[in-house]
mmCIF file of C-alpha atoms in Angstrom:
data_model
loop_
_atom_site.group_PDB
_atom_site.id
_atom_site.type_symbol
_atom_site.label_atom_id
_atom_site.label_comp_id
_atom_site.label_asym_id
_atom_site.label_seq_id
_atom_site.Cartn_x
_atom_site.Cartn_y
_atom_site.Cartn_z
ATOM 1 C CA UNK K 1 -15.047 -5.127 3.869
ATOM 2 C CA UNK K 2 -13.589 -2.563 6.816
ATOM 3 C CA UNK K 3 -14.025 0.372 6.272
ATOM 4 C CA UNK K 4 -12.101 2.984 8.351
ATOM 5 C CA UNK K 5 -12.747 6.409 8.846
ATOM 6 C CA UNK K 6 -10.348 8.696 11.538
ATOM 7 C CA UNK K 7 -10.642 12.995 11.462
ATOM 8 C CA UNK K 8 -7.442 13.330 9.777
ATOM 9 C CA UNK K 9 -4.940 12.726 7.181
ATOM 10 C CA UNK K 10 -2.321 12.085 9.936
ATOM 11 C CA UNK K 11 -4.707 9.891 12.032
ATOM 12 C CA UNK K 12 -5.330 7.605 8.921
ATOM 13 C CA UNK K 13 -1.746 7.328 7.995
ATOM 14 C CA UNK K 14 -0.987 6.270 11.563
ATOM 15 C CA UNK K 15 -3.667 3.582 12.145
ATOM 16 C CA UNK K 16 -2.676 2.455 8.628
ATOM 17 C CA UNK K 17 1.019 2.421 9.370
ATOM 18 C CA UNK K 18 0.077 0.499 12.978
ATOM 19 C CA UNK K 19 -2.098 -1.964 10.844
ATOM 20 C CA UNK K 20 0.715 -2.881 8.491
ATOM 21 C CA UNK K 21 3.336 -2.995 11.660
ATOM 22 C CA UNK K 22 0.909 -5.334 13.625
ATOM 23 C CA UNK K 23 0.437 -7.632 10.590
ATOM 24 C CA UNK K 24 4.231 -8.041 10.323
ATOM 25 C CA UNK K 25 5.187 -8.720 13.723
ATOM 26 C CA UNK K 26 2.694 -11.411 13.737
ATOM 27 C CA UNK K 27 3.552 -12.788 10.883
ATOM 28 C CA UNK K 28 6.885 -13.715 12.020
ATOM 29 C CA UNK K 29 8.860 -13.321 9.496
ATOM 30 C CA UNK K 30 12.400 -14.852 9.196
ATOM 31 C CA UNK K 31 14.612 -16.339 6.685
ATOM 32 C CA UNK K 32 12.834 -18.728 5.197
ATOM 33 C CA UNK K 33 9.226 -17.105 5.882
ATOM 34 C CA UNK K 34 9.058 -13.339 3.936
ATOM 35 C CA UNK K 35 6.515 -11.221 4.742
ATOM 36 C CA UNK K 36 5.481 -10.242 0.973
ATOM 37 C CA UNK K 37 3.612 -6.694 1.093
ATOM 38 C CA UNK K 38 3.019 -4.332 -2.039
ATOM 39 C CA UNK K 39 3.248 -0.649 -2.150
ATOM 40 C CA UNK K 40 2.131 2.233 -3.693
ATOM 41 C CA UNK K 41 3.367 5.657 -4.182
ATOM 42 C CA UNK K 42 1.960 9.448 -4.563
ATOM 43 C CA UNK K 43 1.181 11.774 -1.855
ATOM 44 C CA UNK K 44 -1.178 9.695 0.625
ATOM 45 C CA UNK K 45 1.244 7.020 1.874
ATOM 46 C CA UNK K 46 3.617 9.628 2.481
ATOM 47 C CA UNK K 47 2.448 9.975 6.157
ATOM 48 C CA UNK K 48 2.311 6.127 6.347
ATOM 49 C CA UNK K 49 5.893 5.875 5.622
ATOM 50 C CA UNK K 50 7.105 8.104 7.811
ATOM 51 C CA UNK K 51 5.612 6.609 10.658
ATOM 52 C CA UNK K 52 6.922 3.049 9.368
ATOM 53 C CA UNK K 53 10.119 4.315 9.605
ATOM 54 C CA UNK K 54 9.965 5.773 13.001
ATOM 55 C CA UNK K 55 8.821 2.485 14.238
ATOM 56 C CA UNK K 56 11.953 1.278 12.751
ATOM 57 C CA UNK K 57 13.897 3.934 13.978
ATOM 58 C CA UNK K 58 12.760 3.316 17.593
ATOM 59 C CA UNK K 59 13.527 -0.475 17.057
ATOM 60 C CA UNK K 60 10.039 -1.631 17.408
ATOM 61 C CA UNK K 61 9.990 -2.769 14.181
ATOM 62 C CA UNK K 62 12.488 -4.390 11.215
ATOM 63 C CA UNK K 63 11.764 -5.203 7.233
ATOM 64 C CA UNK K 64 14.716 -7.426 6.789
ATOM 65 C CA UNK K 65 12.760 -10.208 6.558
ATOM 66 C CA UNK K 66 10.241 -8.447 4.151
ATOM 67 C CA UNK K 67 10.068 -8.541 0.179
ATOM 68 C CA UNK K 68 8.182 -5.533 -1.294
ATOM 69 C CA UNK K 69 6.404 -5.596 -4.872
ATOM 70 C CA UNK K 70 5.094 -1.701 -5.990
ATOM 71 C CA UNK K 71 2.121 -1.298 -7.849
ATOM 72 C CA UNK K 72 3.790 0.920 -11.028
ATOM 73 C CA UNK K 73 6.146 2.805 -12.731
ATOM 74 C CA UNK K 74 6.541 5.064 -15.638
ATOM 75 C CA UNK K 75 7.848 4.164 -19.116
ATOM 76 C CA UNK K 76 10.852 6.031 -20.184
ATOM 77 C CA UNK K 77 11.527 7.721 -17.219
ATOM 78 C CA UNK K 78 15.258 7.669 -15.895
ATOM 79 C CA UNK K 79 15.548 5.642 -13.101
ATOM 80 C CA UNK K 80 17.552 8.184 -10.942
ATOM 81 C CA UNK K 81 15.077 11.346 -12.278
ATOM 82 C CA UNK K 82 13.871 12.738 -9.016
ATOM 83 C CA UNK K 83 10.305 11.535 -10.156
ATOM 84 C CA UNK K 84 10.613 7.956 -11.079
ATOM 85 C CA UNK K 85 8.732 5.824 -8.946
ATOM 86 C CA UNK K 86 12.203 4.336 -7.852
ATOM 87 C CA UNK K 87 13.625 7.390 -6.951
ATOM 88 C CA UNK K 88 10.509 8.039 -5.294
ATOM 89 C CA UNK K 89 10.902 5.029 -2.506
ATOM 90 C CA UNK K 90 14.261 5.025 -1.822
ATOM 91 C CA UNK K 91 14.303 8.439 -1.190
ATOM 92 C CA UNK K 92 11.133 8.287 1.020
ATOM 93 C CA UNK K 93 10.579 4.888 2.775
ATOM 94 C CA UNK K 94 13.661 1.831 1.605
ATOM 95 C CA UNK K 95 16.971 3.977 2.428
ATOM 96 C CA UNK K 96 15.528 4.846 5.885
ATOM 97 C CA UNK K 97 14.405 1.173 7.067
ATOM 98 C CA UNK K 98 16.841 -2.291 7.072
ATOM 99 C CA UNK K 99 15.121 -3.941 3.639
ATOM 100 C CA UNK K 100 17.655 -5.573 1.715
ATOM 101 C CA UNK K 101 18.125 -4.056 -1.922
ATOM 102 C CA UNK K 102 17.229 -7.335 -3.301
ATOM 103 C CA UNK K 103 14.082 -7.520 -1.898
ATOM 104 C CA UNK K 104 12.299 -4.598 -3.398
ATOM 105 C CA UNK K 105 10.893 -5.039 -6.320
ATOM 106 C CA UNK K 106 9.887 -2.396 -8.918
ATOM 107 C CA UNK K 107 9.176 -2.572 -11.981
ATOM 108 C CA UNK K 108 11.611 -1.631 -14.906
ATOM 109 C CA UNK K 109 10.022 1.142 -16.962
ATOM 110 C CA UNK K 110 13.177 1.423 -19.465
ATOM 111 C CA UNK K 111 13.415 -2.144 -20.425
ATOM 112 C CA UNK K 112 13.583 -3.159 -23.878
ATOM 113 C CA UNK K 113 10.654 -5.694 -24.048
ATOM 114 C CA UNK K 114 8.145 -3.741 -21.661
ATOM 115 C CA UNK K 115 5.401 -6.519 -21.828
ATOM 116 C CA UNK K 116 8.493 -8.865 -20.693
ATOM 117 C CA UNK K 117 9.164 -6.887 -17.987
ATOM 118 C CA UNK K 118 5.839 -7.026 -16.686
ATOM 119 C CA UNK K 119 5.309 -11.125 -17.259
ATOM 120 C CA UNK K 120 8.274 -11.718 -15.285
ATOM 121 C CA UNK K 121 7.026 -9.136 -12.185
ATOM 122 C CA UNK K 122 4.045 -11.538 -11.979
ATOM 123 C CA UNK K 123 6.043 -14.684 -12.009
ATOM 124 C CA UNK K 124 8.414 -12.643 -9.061
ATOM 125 C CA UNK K 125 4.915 -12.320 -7.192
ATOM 126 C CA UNK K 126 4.512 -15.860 -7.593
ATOM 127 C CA UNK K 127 7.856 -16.542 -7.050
ATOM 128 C CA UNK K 128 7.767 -14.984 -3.632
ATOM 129 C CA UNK K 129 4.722 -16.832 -2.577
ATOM 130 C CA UNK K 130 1.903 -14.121 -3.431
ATOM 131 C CA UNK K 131 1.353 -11.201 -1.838
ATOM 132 C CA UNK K 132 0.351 -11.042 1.769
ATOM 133 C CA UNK K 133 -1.075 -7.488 2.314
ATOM 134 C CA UNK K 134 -1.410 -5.042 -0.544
ATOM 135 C CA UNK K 135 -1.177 -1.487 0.237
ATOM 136 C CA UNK K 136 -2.702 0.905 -2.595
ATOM 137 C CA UNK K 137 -3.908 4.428 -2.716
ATOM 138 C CA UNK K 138 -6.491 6.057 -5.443
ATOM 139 C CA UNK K 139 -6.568 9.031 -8.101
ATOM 140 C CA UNK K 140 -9.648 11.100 -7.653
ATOM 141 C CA UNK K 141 -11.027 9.337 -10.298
ATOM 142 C CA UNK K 142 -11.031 5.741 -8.462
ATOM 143 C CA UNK K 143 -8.127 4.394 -10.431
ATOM 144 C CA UNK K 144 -5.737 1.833 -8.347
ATOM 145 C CA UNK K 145 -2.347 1.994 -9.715
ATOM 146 C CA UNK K 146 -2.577 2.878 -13.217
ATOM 147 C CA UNK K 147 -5.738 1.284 -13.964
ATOM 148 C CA UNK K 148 -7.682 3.759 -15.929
ATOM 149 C CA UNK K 149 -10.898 3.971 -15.844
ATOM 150 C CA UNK K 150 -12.287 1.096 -18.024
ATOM 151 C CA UNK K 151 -9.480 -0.992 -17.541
ATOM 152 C CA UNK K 152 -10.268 -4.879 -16.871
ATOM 153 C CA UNK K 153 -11.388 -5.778 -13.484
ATOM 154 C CA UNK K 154 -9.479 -8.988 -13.870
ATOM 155 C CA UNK K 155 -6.449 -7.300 -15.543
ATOM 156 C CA UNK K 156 -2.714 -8.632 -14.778
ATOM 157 C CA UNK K 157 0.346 -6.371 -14.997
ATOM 158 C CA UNK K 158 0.533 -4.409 -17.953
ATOM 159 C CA UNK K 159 1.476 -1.322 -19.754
ATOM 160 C CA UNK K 160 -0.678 1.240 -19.450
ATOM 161 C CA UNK K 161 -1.599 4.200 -21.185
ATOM 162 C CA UNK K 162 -2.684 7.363 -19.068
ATOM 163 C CA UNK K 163 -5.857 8.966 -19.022
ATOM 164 C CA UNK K 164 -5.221 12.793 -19.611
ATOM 165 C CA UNK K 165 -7.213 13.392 -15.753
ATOM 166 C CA UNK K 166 -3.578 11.922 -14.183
ATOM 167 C CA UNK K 167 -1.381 13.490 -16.711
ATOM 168 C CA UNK K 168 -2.693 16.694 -15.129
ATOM 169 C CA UNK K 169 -3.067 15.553 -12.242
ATOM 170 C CA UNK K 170 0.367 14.176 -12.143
ATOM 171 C CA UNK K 171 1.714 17.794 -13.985
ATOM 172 C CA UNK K 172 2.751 19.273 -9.999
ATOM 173 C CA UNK K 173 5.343 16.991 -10.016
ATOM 174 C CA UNK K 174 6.679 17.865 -13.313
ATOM 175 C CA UNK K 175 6.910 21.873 -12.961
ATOM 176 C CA UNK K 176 3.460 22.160 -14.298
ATOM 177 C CA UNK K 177 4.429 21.344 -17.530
ATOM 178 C CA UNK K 178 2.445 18.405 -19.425
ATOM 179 C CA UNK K 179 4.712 18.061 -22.216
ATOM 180 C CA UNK K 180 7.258 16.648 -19.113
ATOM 181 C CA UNK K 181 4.767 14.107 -18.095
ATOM 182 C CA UNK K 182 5.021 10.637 -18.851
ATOM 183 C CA UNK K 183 2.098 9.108 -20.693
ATOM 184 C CA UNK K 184 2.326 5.634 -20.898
ATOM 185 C CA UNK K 185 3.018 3.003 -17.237
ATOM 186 C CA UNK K 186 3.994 -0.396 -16.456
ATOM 187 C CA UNK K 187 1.002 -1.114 -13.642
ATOM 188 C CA UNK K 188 0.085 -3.991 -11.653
ATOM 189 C CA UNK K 189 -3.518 -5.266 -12.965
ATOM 190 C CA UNK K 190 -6.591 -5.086 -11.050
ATOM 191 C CA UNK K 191 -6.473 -8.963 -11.367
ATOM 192 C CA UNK K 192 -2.933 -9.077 -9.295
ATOM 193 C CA UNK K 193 -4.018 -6.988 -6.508
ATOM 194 C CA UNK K 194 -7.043 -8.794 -6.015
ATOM 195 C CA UNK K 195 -4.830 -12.107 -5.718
ATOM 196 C CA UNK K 196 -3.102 -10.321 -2.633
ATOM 197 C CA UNK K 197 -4.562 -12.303 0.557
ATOM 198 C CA UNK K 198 -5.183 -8.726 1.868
ATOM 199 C CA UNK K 199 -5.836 -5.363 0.243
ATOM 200 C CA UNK K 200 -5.652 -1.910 2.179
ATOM 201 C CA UNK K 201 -6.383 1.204 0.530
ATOM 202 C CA UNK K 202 -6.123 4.862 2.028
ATOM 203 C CA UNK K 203 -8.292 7.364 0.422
ATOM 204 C CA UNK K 204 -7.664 11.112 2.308
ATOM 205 C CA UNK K 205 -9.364 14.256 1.098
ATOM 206 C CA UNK K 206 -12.099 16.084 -0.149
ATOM 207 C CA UNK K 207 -11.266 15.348 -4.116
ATOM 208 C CA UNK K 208 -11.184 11.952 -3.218
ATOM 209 C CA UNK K 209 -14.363 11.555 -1.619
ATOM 210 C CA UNK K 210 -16.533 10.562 -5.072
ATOM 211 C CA UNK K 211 -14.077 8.062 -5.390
ATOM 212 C CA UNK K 212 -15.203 6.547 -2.272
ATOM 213 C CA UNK K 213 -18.982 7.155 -2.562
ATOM 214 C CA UNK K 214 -18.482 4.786 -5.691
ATOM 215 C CA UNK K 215 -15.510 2.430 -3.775
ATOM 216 C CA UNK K 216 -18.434 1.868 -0.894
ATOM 217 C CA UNK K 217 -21.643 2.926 -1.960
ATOM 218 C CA UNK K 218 -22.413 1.862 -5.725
ATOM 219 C CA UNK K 219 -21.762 -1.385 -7.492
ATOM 220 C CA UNK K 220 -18.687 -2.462 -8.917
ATOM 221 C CA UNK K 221 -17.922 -0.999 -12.108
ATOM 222 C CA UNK K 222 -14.892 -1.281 -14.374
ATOM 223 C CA UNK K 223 -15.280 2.863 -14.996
ATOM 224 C CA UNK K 224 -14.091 2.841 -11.166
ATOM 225 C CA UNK K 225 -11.753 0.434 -10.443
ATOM 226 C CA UNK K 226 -11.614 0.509 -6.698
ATOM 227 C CA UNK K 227 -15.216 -0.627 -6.931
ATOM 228 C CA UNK K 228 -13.454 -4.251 -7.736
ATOM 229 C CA UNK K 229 -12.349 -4.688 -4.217
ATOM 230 C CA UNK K 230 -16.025 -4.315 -2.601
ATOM 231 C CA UNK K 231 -15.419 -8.367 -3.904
ATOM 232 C CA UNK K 232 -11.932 -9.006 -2.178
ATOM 233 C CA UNK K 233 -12.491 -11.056 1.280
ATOM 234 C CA UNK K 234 -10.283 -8.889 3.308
ATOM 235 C CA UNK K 235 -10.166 -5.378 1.878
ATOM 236 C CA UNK K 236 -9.502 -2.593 4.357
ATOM 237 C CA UNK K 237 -10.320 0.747 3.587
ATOM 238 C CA UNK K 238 -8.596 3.366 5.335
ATOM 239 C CA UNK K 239 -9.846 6.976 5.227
ATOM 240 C CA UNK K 240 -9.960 10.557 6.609
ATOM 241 C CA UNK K 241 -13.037 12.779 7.181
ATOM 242 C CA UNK K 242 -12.625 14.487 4.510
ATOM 243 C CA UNK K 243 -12.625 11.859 2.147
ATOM 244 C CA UNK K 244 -16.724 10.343 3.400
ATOM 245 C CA UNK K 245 -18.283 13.911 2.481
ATOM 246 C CA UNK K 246 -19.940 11.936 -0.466
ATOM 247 C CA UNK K 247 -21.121 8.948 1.387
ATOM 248 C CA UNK K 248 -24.744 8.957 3.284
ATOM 249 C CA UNK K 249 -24.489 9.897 6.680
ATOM 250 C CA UNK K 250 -26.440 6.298 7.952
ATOM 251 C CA UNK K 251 -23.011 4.908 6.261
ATOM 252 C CA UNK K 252 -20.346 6.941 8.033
ATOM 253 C CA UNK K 253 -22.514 5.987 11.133
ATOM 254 C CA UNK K 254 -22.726 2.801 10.871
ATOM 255 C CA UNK K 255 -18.493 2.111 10.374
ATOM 256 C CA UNK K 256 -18.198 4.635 12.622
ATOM 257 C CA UNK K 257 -19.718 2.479 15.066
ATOM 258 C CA UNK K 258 -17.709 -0.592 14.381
ATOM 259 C CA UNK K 259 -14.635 1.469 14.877
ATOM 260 C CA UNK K 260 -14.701 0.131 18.708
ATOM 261 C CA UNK K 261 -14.242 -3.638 16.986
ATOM 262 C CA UNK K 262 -12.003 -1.805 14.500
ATOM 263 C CA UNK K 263 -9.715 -0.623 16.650
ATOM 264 C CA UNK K 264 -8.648 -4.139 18.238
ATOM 265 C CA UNK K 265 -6.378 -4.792 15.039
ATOM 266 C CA UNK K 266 -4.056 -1.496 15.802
ATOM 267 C CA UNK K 267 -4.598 -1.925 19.351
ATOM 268 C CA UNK K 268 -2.503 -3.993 21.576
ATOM 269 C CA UNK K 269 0.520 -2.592 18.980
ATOM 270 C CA UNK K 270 3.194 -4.957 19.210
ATOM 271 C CA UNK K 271 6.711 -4.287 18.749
ATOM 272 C CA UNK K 272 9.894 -6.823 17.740
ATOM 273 C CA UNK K 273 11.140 -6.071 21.255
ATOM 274 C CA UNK K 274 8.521 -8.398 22.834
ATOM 275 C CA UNK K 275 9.086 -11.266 20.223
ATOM 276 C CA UNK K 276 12.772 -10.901 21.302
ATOM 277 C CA UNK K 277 12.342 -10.602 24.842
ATOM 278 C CA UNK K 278 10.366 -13.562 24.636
ATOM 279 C CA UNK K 279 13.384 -15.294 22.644
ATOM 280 C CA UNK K 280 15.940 -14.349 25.222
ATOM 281 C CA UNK K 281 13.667 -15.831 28.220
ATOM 282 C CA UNK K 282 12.689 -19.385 26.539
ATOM 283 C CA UNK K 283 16.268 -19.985 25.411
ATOM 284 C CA UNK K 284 17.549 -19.404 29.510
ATOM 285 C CA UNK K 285 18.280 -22.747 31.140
ATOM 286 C CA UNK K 286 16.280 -23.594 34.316
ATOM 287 C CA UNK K 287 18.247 -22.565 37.259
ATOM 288 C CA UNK K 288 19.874 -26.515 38.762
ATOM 289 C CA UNK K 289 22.566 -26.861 41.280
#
């Protein structure tokens, strides 16, 4: 388990953003090799996206050849109301970056067999060849996606009912008004992330920083479902400053110091030019008379 911490919000979207670029390009993806990465939504991968898509912008970096799966969506919203969870990534990350339409995947929250609906994401996970890197954010209350606290630490893609600490939590988005707010969610299971071959999580700010006393500090417990991926063989944890004011300071020391070794997966930062520069130079025919 990594566990990063950088001094702010902006810092820890970038490195995270750099992480995810670096671990595409080297993939090399192409058309019959997807890179397969799942996404979450809410307020801390905002910053993450926006640098994603200036890297696309600037032509460093291209998601045609990428299939997305996202961790959740509410039941009975609308599809096009402003905050469905679809209207919510097209808006800010797929319309601003070359995916294909076809390749994002989020689940249908207005379908008539909901339990369906989520068997058949799993088999499109499957389908796709897994999930290579799994990008996830918390509630202050250490649920990933919408698993509750309590929720099975081997759970697979479900719906969910919402504890009333993210129906409030949730309320900003909705005027204030709770009535507004969903209360039931299709959610990808604790078990399904944990299948990715890579997690990363960001965790930024204050009210998130019990969440990661328990994430890095305590034992895993189904009451705080981020504890599960202390067990995942490549978990990343990406964080602000902020968000360690919980943990012991001999902790934050002691990833601080790795941060040197740390560092070595965002930095060299590769870019799609290079792949294609090296393209255009192996394909040139020796110079002969």
């Amino acid at each position: 388990m990594k566990l990063i911490i950088l001094d702010h919000y902006s810092q820890a979207s970038e490195w995270a953003a750099k992480y995810i670029r670096n671990r595409i390009i080297q993939f090399n993806p192409g058309p019959d090799k997807y890179f397969t990465l799942g996404l979450p939504t809410g307020s801390t991968p905002l910053g993450c996206y926006k640098k994603l898509i200036e890297y696309y912008s600037n032509g460093d970096l291209s998601f045609q050849y990428v299939k997305t799966f996202n961790m959740d969506e509410y039941v009975g919203l609308p599809r096009d109301h402003p905050e469905s969870y679809h209207s919510f990534m097209w808006n800010n990350f797929f319309k601003h970056i070359d995916i294909h339409p076809e390749n994002t995947h989020i689940l249908d929250g207005n379908a008539v067999d909901l339990q369906a609906e989520c068997d058949a994401f799993e088999e499109k996970i499957q389908a796709a060849g897994g999930i290579e890197l799994f990008v996830g954010g918390i509630g202050p209350d250490g649920h990933i996606a919408f698993n509750e606290p309590g929720s099975s630490l081997v759970s697979r893609t479900r719906v969910k009912t919402l504890a009333m600490d993210t129906i409030l939590a949730n309320a900003r988005f909705f005027d204030g008004d709770l009535a507004k707010v969903p209360t039931m969610a299709l959610t990808v299971g604790v078990g399904t992330v944990m299948d990715a071959r890579e997690v990363m999580i960001l965790i930024t700010g204050a009210h998130k920083a019990f969440a990661l006393y328990k994430a890095i500090e305590e034992g895993v417990n189904h009451m705080w479902t981020v504890s599960a991926f202390q067990q995942h063989p490549r978990t990343v944890f990406v964080c602000d400053e902020d968000a360690t004011l919980e943990l012991k300071v001999k902790t934050v020391k002691y990833f601080k110091g790795l941060m040197l070794v740390h560092n070595k997966l965002v930095d060299p930062l590769y870019s799609i030019k290079e792949k294609e520069t090296e393209k255009s130079q192996s394909s040139k025919k020796p110079y002969s008379d």
